[in-house]
Amino acid sequence: MSVKSIAAQLEERRGRLASSPHLARPQAGHRRASDFAALTKPRVMMLAVFTALVGMSIAPARPDVLTTLAAVLAIAAGAGSAGVLNMWYDADIDAVMSRTAMRPIPLGKISRLEALVVGFVLGGLAVVVLALATNLMAAALLAGTVLFYVVVYTAWLKRTTPHNIVIGGAAGALPPVVGWVAATGQIGLEPLTLFLIIFLWTPPHFWALALNRADDYARAGVPMLPIVAGRAATTRQILIYSGLLALASELPWAIGFAGTVYGAIAAICGALFLLLAVQLNRSIGPDRRPAHRLFVFSIAYLFVLFAALLVDRGGNSSPLMRASHAGLGISVHGELLPEAVRTAWRTINLSEV
């Protein structure tokens, strides 16, 4: 099936679903704050906030506690607004995918108009607050990140090309750059290496998920790589990106802004990531376990890597971290990394593509 035929089927389905009263009108009495919160993709938001906070924490200029808190809240609101607008636009395909059919808009708990308004308000507030709390460059970068995710990825790439995740992954890779710019007012080489790590991490992470969700994406007409190119080509691409990721993860150590603690942890995690990618590439088609193992490990991988960077750079270098860890002493450094692992495995599910 070609990308054009998939897109044509999707547009036809989009027209039918958009006119459906099930999507057009919310069910009375079911509007709850939790439904609006779900629209913001809070677990995905956690990744953006965490990586942005790391970007702020390793920056040479360190804002005070209130400025850091305002910046973190603004970045969280920006990420939330991108999630809301993504669900607003994707309501038609969410309704036909089993993984997303229980979202608030397909269930009729929130109307698409309400979601659109909430998304714009959240995004606008996020940009204004970040501009007032930090600087215009950080605010412009946050606005560009949201627009890229909503317009370029959601409205264009996701429905038209199997390279949607590769190009669209730039939006998810920008938060540490936003955090750095919020602290310093300029872009440096250090946050660009973090951008590259997340950018290269995104394709193997989501393609591992897509391998076991191919039927879902095919039913929605989304041309994910496993559907368009097949399993073998997808696992090869996962292996290539995993190798590039393992190399890129050593860049903070190689250019000298991370030390041996980070370098060793990045090497170990990168080797494990690559090993799982090799196992997936060698696996037999019907076996879903290798793809699932890689997907689950990839979640912990990113959190461990960024937590290791915090530990290596002093753990509580940002004022917000110093305030929250006051009185705990040096023991907080040893607890950061295992806590990141526990958090990743217990609460984070980044399958909100």
CSV table of C-alpha atoms in Angstrom, one decimal:
chain,number,residue,atom,x,y,z
A,1,MET,CA,0.0,0.0,0.0
A,2,SER,CA,1.5,3.4,-1.0
A,3,VAL,CA,1.7,6.4,1.2
A,4,LYS,CA,-0.7,8.3,-1.1
A,5,SER,CA,-3.3,5.6,-0.9
A,6,ILE,CA,-3.0,5.5,2.9
A,7,ALA,CA,-3.4,9.3,3.0
A,8,ALA,CA,-6.4,9.2,0.7
A,9,GLN,CA,-8.1,6.5,2.9
A,10,LEU,CA,-7.3,8.6,6.0
A,11,GLU,CA,-8.8,11.8,4.6
A,12,GLU,CA,-12.0,9.9,3.7
A,13,ARG,CA,-12.2,8.5,7.2
A,14,ARG,CA,-11.4,11.9,8.6
A,15,GLY,CA,-14.4,13.4,6.8
A,16,ARG,CA,-16.8,10.7,8.1
A,17,LEU,CA,-15.5,10.9,11.7
A,18,ALA,CA,-15.4,14.7,11.8
A,19,SER,CA,-19.2,14.8,11.0
A,20,SER,CA,-20.0,12.2,13.5
A,21,PRO,CA,-22.0,13.5,16.5
A,22,HIS,CA,-20.0,11.2,18.7
A,23,LEU,CA,-17.0,13.4,18.1
A,24,ALA,CA,-18.8,16.7,17.7
A,25,ARG,CA,-20.7,16.8,21.0
A,26,PRO,CA,-19.4,16.0,24.4
A,27,GLN,CA,-21.5,13.7,26.6
A,28,ALA,CA,-23.3,15.8,29.3
A,29,GLY,CA,-22.1,15.5,32.8
A,30,HIS,CA,-18.7,13.9,31.9
A,31,ARG,CA,-16.5,17.0,31.8
A,32,ARG,CA,-14.0,16.6,34.5
A,33,ALA,CA,-10.7,18.3,35.2
A,34,SER,CA,-9.0,14.9,34.8
A,35,ASP,CA,-10.3,14.7,31.2
A,36,PHE,CA,-8.7,18.1,30.3
A,37,ALA,CA,-5.5,17.0,32.1
A,38,ALA,CA,-5.4,13.8,30.0
A,39,LEU,CA,-5.5,15.9,26.9
A,40,THR,CA,-2.1,17.4,27.8
A,41,LYS,CA,-0.4,14.0,27.7
A,42,PRO,CA,1.0,14.4,31.2
A,43,ARG,CA,3.5,11.6,31.0
A,44,VAL,CA,5.0,12.9,27.8
A,45,MET,CA,5.0,16.3,29.4
A,46,MET,CA,7.2,14.9,32.2
A,47,LEU,CA,9.9,14.0,29.7
A,48,ALA,CA,9.9,17.5,28.3
A,49,VAL,CA,10.0,19.1,31.8
A,50,PHE,CA,12.8,16.8,33.0
A,51,THR,CA,15.0,17.3,30.0
A,52,ALA,CA,14.4,21.0,30.0
A,53,LEU,CA,15.3,21.1,33.7
A,54,VAL,CA,18.5,19.2,32.9
A,55,GLY,CA,19.3,21.8,30.3
A,56,MET,CA,18.8,24.6,32.8
A,57,SER,CA,20.8,22.8,35.5
A,58,ILE,CA,23.9,22.2,33.5
A,59,ALA,CA,24.0,25.8,32.1
A,60,PRO,CA,26.8,28.1,33.3
A,61,ALA,CA,24.2,30.8,34.3
A,62,ARG,CA,21.8,29.6,36.9
A,63,PRO,CA,18.5,31.5,37.5
A,64,ASP,CA,17.1,31.9,41.0
A,65,VAL,CA,14.4,29.5,42.4
A,66,LEU,CA,11.4,31.6,41.3
A,67,THR,CA,12.7,32.1,37.8
A,68,THR,CA,13.5,28.4,37.4
A,69,LEU,CA,10.1,27.4,38.7
A,70,ALA,CA,8.3,29.9,36.4
A,71,ALA,CA,10.4,28.6,33.4
A,72,VAL,CA,9.6,24.9,34.3
A,73,LEU,CA,5.9,25.6,34.6
A,74,ALA,CA,5.9,27.5,31.3
A,75,ILE,CA,7.7,24.7,29.5
A,76,ALA,CA,5.2,22.2,31.0
A,77,ALA,CA,2.3,24.3,29.8
A,78,GLY,CA,3.9,24.5,26.3
A,79,ALA,CA,4.3,20.8,26.2
A,80,GLY,CA,0.7,20.3,27.4
A,81,SER,CA,-0.6,22.7,24.8
A,82,ALA,CA,1.2,20.6,22.1
A,83,GLY,CA,-0.5,17.5,23.5
A,84,VAL,CA,-3.9,19.1,23.5
A,85,LEU,CA,-3.6,20.4,19.9
A,86,ASN,CA,-2.3,17.0,18.8
A,87,MET,CA,-5.4,15.3,20.3
A,88,TRP,CA,-7.6,17.9,18.7
A,89,TYR,CA,-6.3,17.4,15.3
A,90,ASP,CA,-5.9,13.6,15.6
A,91,ALA,CA,-9.4,12.9,17.0
A,92,ASP,CA,-10.4,11.1,13.9
A,93,ILE,CA,-7.6,8.6,13.9
A,94,ASP,CA,-7.6,8.3,17.7
A,95,ALA,CA,-11.2,7.1,17.4
A,96,VAL,CA,-10.3,4.1,15.2
A,97,MET,CA,-7.1,3.0,17.1
A,98,SER,CA,-7.6,0.7,20.0
A,99,ARG,CA,-4.7,2.3,21.9
A,100,THR,CA,-6.2,5.8,21.7
A,101,ALA,CA,-9.9,5.2,21.5
A,102,MET,CA,-10.4,5.9,25.2
A,103,ARG,CA,-9.0,9.4,25.0
A,104,PRO,CA,-11.4,12.2,26.1
A,105,ILE,CA,-12.3,13.5,22.6
A,106,PRO,CA,-13.1,10.1,21.0
A,107,LEU,CA,-15.2,9.2,24.1
A,108,GLY,CA,-17.2,12.5,23.7
A,109,LYS,CA,-16.2,13.8,27.1
A,110,ILE,CA,-14.6,16.9,25.6
A,111,SER,CA,-15.5,18.5,22.3
A,112,ARG,CA,-12.9,19.3,19.6
A,113,LEU,CA,-13.7,23.0,19.9
A,114,GLU,CA,-13.0,23.0,23.7
A,115,ALA,CA,-9.7,21.2,23.1
A,116,LEU,CA,-8.7,23.7,20.5
A,117,VAL,CA,-9.4,26.7,22.8
A,118,VAL,CA,-7.6,25.0,25.7
A,119,GLY,CA,-4.6,24.2,23.5
A,120,PHE,CA,-4.3,27.8,22.2
A,121,VAL,CA,-4.8,29.3,25.7
A,122,LEU,CA,-2.2,27.0,27.3
A,123,GLY,CA,0.3,27.7,24.5
A,124,GLY,CA,-0.1,31.4,24.6
A,125,LEU,CA,0.2,31.6,28.4
A,126,ALA,CA,3.3,29.4,28.2
A,127,VAL,CA,5.1,31.6,25.7
A,128,VAL,CA,4.2,34.9,27.6
A,129,VAL,CA,5.2,33.5,31.0
A,130,LEU,CA,8.6,32.2,29.7
A,131,ALA,CA,9.3,35.5,27.9
A,132,LEU,CA,8.5,37.5,31.1
A,133,ALA,CA,10.4,35.1,33.4
A,134,THR,CA,13.5,34.6,31.3
A,135,ASN,CA,14.1,36.0,27.8
A,136,LEU,CA,12.5,36.4,24.4
A,137,MET,CA,14.8,33.8,22.7
A,138,ALA,CA,13.6,31.1,25.0
A,139,ALA,CA,10.0,32.1,24.5
A,140,ALA,CA,10.4,32.1,20.7
A,141,LEU,CA,12.1,28.7,20.8
A,142,LEU,CA,9.2,27.3,23.0
A,143,ALA,CA,6.6,28.7,20.5
A,144,GLY,CA,8.6,27.2,17.6
A,145,THR,CA,8.7,23.8,19.3
A,146,VAL,CA,4.9,23.7,19.8
A,147,LEU,CA,4.2,24.9,16.3
A,148,PHE,CA,6.6,22.3,14.8
A,149,TYR,CA,5.0,19.5,16.8
A,150,VAL,CA,1.4,20.5,15.9
A,151,VAL,CA,1.8,21.8,12.3
A,152,VAL,CA,4.8,20.0,10.9
A,153,TYR,CA,4.6,16.7,12.7
A,154,THR,CA,0.9,16.2,13.6
A,155,ALA,CA,-0.8,18.0,10.7
A,156,TRP,CA,1.6,17.1,7.9
A,157,LEU,CA,4.3,14.4,8.5
A,158,LYS,CA,2.4,12.0,10.6
A,159,ARG,CA,-0.2,11.3,7.9
A,160,THR,CA,1.9,11.5,4.8
A,161,THR,CA,5.4,9.9,5.2
A,162,PRO,CA,7.0,7.0,7.1
A,163,HIS,CA,9.7,9.4,8.1
A,164,ASN,CA,7.2,11.2,10.3
A,165,ILE,CA,9.0,10.2,13.5
A,166,VAL,CA,12.5,11.0,12.3
A,167,ILE,CA,11.7,14.6,11.3
A,168,GLY,CA,9.0,15.1,13.8
A,169,GLY,CA,11.3,14.0,16.6
A,170,ALA,CA,13.0,17.4,16.5
A,171,ALA,CA,10.1,18.8,18.5
A,172,GLY,CA,10.6,16.4,21.4
A,173,ALA,CA,14.4,17.0,21.3
A,174,LEU,CA,14.2,20.7,21.8
A,175,PRO,CA,13.2,21.1,25.5
A,176,PRO,CA,16.8,20.8,26.9
A,177,VAL,CA,17.8,23.6,24.4
A,178,VAL,CA,14.8,25.7,25.6
A,179,GLY,CA,16.0,25.1,29.2
A,180,TRP,CA,19.5,26.1,28.4
A,181,VAL,CA,18.4,29.3,26.5
A,182,ALA,CA,16.1,30.2,29.4
A,183,ALA,CA,19.1,30.2,31.7
A,184,THR,CA,21.7,31.8,29.5
A,185,GLY,CA,19.9,33.7,26.8
A,186,GLN,CA,21.9,31.9,24.0
A,187,ILE,CA,22.3,28.5,22.4
A,188,GLY,CA,25.5,26.6,23.1
A,189,LEU,CA,27.1,23.4,21.9
A,190,GLU,CA,26.2,21.5,25.1
A,191,PRO,CA,22.4,21.6,24.7
A,192,LEU,CA,22.8,20.8,21.0
A,193,THR,CA,24.4,17.5,22.0
A,194,LEU,CA,21.4,16.7,24.2
A,195,PHE,CA,19.1,17.6,21.3
A,196,LEU,CA,21.0,15.1,19.1
A,197,ILE,CA,20.7,12.4,21.7
A,198,ILE,CA,16.9,12.7,22.0
A,199,PHE,CA,16.6,13.2,18.2
A,200,LEU,CA,18.4,9.9,17.6
A,201,TRP,CA,16.6,8.1,20.4
A,202,THR,CA,13.1,8.9,19.1
A,203,PRO,CA,13.0,6.7,16.0
A,204,PRO,CA,14.1,3.4,17.6
A,205,HIS,CA,11.8,4.1,20.6
A,206,PHE,CA,8.7,4.7,18.6
A,207,TRP,CA,9.4,2.2,15.8
A,208,ALA,CA,9.8,-0.5,18.5
A,209,LEU,CA,6.3,0.4,19.7
A,210,ALA,CA,5.0,0.6,16.1
A,211,LEU,CA,6.2,-3.0,15.3
A,212,ASN,CA,3.7,-4.4,17.8
A,213,ARG,CA,1.0,-1.8,17.0
A,214,ALA,CA,1.2,-2.1,13.2
A,215,ASP,CA,-2.4,-3.2,12.8
A,216,ASP,CA,-3.6,-0.2,14.8
A,217,TYR,CA,-1.7,2.2,12.7
A,218,ALA,CA,-2.7,0.5,9.5
A,219,ARG,CA,-6.4,0.7,10.5
A,220,ALA,CA,-6.0,4.4,11.1
A,221,GLY,CA,-4.1,4.9,7.9
A,222,VAL,CA,-1.0,6.3,9.5
A,223,PRO,CA,2.0,5.3,7.3
A,224,MET,CA,4.4,4.2,10.1
A,225,LEU,CA,7.6,2.6,8.8
A,226,PRO,CA,6.6,-1.0,9.7
A,227,ILE,CA,3.5,-0.7,7.5
A,228,VAL,CA,5.2,1.0,4.5
A,229,ALA,CA,8.6,-0.7,4.5
A,230,GLY,CA,7.9,-3.9,6.5
A,231,ARG,CA,9.4,-5.5,9.6
A,232,ALA,CA,12.8,-6.3,8.3
A,233,ALA,CA,13.5,-2.8,7.0
A,234,THR,CA,12.2,-1.3,10.3
A,235,THR,CA,14.4,-3.5,12.5
A,236,ARG,CA,17.5,-2.6,10.3
A,237,GLN,CA,16.7,1.1,10.7
A,238,ILE,CA,16.3,0.6,14.5
A,239,LEU,CA,19.7,-1.0,14.6
A,240,ILE,CA,21.3,1.9,12.6
A,241,TYR,CA,19.8,4.6,14.8
A,242,SER,CA,20.7,2.6,18.0
A,243,GLY,CA,24.3,2.6,16.9
A,244,LEU,CA,24.3,6.3,16.2
A,245,LEU,CA,22.6,6.9,19.5
A,246,ALA,CA,25.2,5.0,21.4
A,247,LEU,CA,27.9,7.1,19.8
A,248,ALA,CA,26.1,10.4,20.3
A,249,SER,CA,25.4,9.6,23.9
A,250,GLU,CA,29.2,9.9,24.5
A,251,LEU,CA,29.4,13.4,23.1
A,252,PRO,CA,28.9,15.2,26.4
A,253,TRP,CA,31.9,13.3,27.8
A,254,ALA,CA,33.9,13.7,24.6
A,255,ILE,CA,33.6,17.5,24.4
A,256,GLY,CA,34.3,17.8,28.1
A,257,PHE,CA,31.2,19.0,29.8
A,258,ALA,CA,30.4,15.7,31.4
A,259,GLY,CA,32.9,13.5,33.3
A,260,THR,CA,33.7,9.9,33.7
A,261,VAL,CA,30.6,9.0,35.7
A,262,TYR,CA,28.4,10.1,32.9
A,263,GLY,CA,30.7,8.6,30.2
A,264,ALA,CA,30.7,5.2,31.9
A,265,ILE,CA,26.9,5.1,32.4
A,266,ALA,CA,26.3,6.2,28.8
A,267,ALA,CA,28.6,3.5,27.5
A,268,ILE,CA,26.9,0.8,29.5
A,269,CYS,CA,23.4,2.0,28.6
A,270,GLY,CA,24.3,2.5,24.9
A,271,ALA,CA,25.8,-1.1,24.8
A,272,LEU,CA,22.6,-2.5,26.3
A,273,PHE,CA,20.4,-0.5,23.9
A,274,LEU,CA,22.5,-1.7,20.9
A,275,LEU,CA,22.3,-5.3,22.2
A,276,LEU,CA,18.5,-5.2,22.3
A,277,ALA,CA,18.4,-3.7,18.8
A,278,VAL,CA,20.6,-6.5,17.5
A,279,GLN,CA,18.3,-9.1,19.2
A,280,LEU,CA,15.3,-7.4,17.6
A,281,ASN,CA,17.0,-7.4,14.2
A,282,ARG,CA,17.6,-11.1,14.5
A,283,SER,CA,14.2,-12.0,15.9
A,284,ILE,CA,11.5,-13.9,14.0
A,285,GLY,CA,8.5,-11.9,12.8
A,286,PRO,CA,5.7,-13.3,15.1
A,287,ASP,CA,7.8,-12.8,18.3
A,288,ARG,CA,6.6,-9.6,19.9
A,289,ARG,CA,8.9,-9.7,22.9
A,290,PRO,CA,12.2,-8.3,21.4
A,291,ALA,CA,10.4,-5.1,20.3
A,292,HIS,CA,8.6,-4.8,23.6
A,293,ARG,CA,11.9,-5.2,25.5
A,294,LEU,CA,13.6,-2.5,23.5
A,295,PHE,CA,10.6,-0.1,23.8
A,296,VAL,CA,10.5,-0.5,27.6
A,297,PHE,CA,14.3,-0.2,28.0
A,298,SER,CA,14.3,2.9,25.8
A,299,ILE,CA,12.1,4.7,28.3
A,300,ALA,CA,14.4,4.0,31.2
A,301,TYR,CA,17.4,4.7,29.0
A,302,LEU,CA,16.7,8.4,28.4
A,303,PHE,CA,15.9,9.1,32.1
A,304,VAL,CA,19.0,7.2,33.3
A,305,LEU,CA,21.2,9.1,30.8
A,306,PHE,CA,19.9,12.5,31.8
A,307,ALA,CA,19.9,11.7,35.5
A,308,ALA,CA,23.5,10.5,35.1
A,309,LEU,CA,24.4,13.9,33.6
A,310,LEU,CA,22.9,15.6,36.6
A,311,VAL,CA,24.8,13.4,39.0
A,312,ASP,CA,28.0,14.0,37.1
A,313,ARG,CA,27.5,17.7,37.1
A,314,GLY,CA,26.7,17.9,40.8
A,315,GLY,CA,23.1,16.6,41.0
A,316,ASN,CA,21.5,19.6,42.6
A,317,SER,CA,23.2,22.4,40.6
A,318,SER,CA,20.1,24.3,39.8
A,319,PRO,CA,18.5,26.5,42.4
A,320,LEU,CA,15.2,24.7,42.2
A,321,MET,CA,17.0,21.4,42.9
A,322,ARG,CA,19.1,22.9,45.7
A,323,ALA,CA,15.9,24.2,47.3
A,324,SER,CA,14.0,20.9,47.0
A,325,HIS,CA,17.0,18.9,48.3
A,326,ALA,CA,18.0,21.3,51.1
A,327,GLY,CA,19.2,19.4,54.2
A,328,LEU,CA,19.6,16.1,52.4
A,329,GLY,CA,23.4,16.5,51.9
A,330,ILE,CA,25.5,14.5,49.5
A,331,SER,CA,23.2,11.4,49.7
A,332,VAL,CA,20.9,13.0,47.2
A,333,HIS,CA,23.5,12.4,44.4
A,334,GLY,CA,23.5,8.7,45.0
A,335,GLU,CA,19.7,8.6,45.0
A,336,LEU,CA,19.0,10.5,41.8
A,337,LEU,CA,20.0,7.8,39.4
A,338,PRO,CA,18.0,4.8,40.9
A,339,GLU,CA,15.1,7.1,41.5
A,340,ALA,CA,15.1,8.0,37.8
A,341,VAL,CA,15.1,4.4,36.9
A,342,ARG,CA,12.2,3.6,39.2
A,343,THR,CA,10.2,6.6,37.9
A,344,ALA,CA,10.8,5.6,34.3
A,345,TRP,CA,9.6,2.0,34.8
A,346,ARG,CA,6.8,2.8,37.1
A,347,THR,CA,5.1,5.9,35.7
A,348,ILE,CA,6.3,6.8,32.2
A,349,ASN,CA,4.6,5.6,29.1
A,350,LEU,CA,5.8,7.6,26.0
A,351,SER,CA,3.6,5.8,23.5
A,352,GLU,CA,1.5,8.9,22.9
A,353,VAL,CA,2.6,9.3,19.3
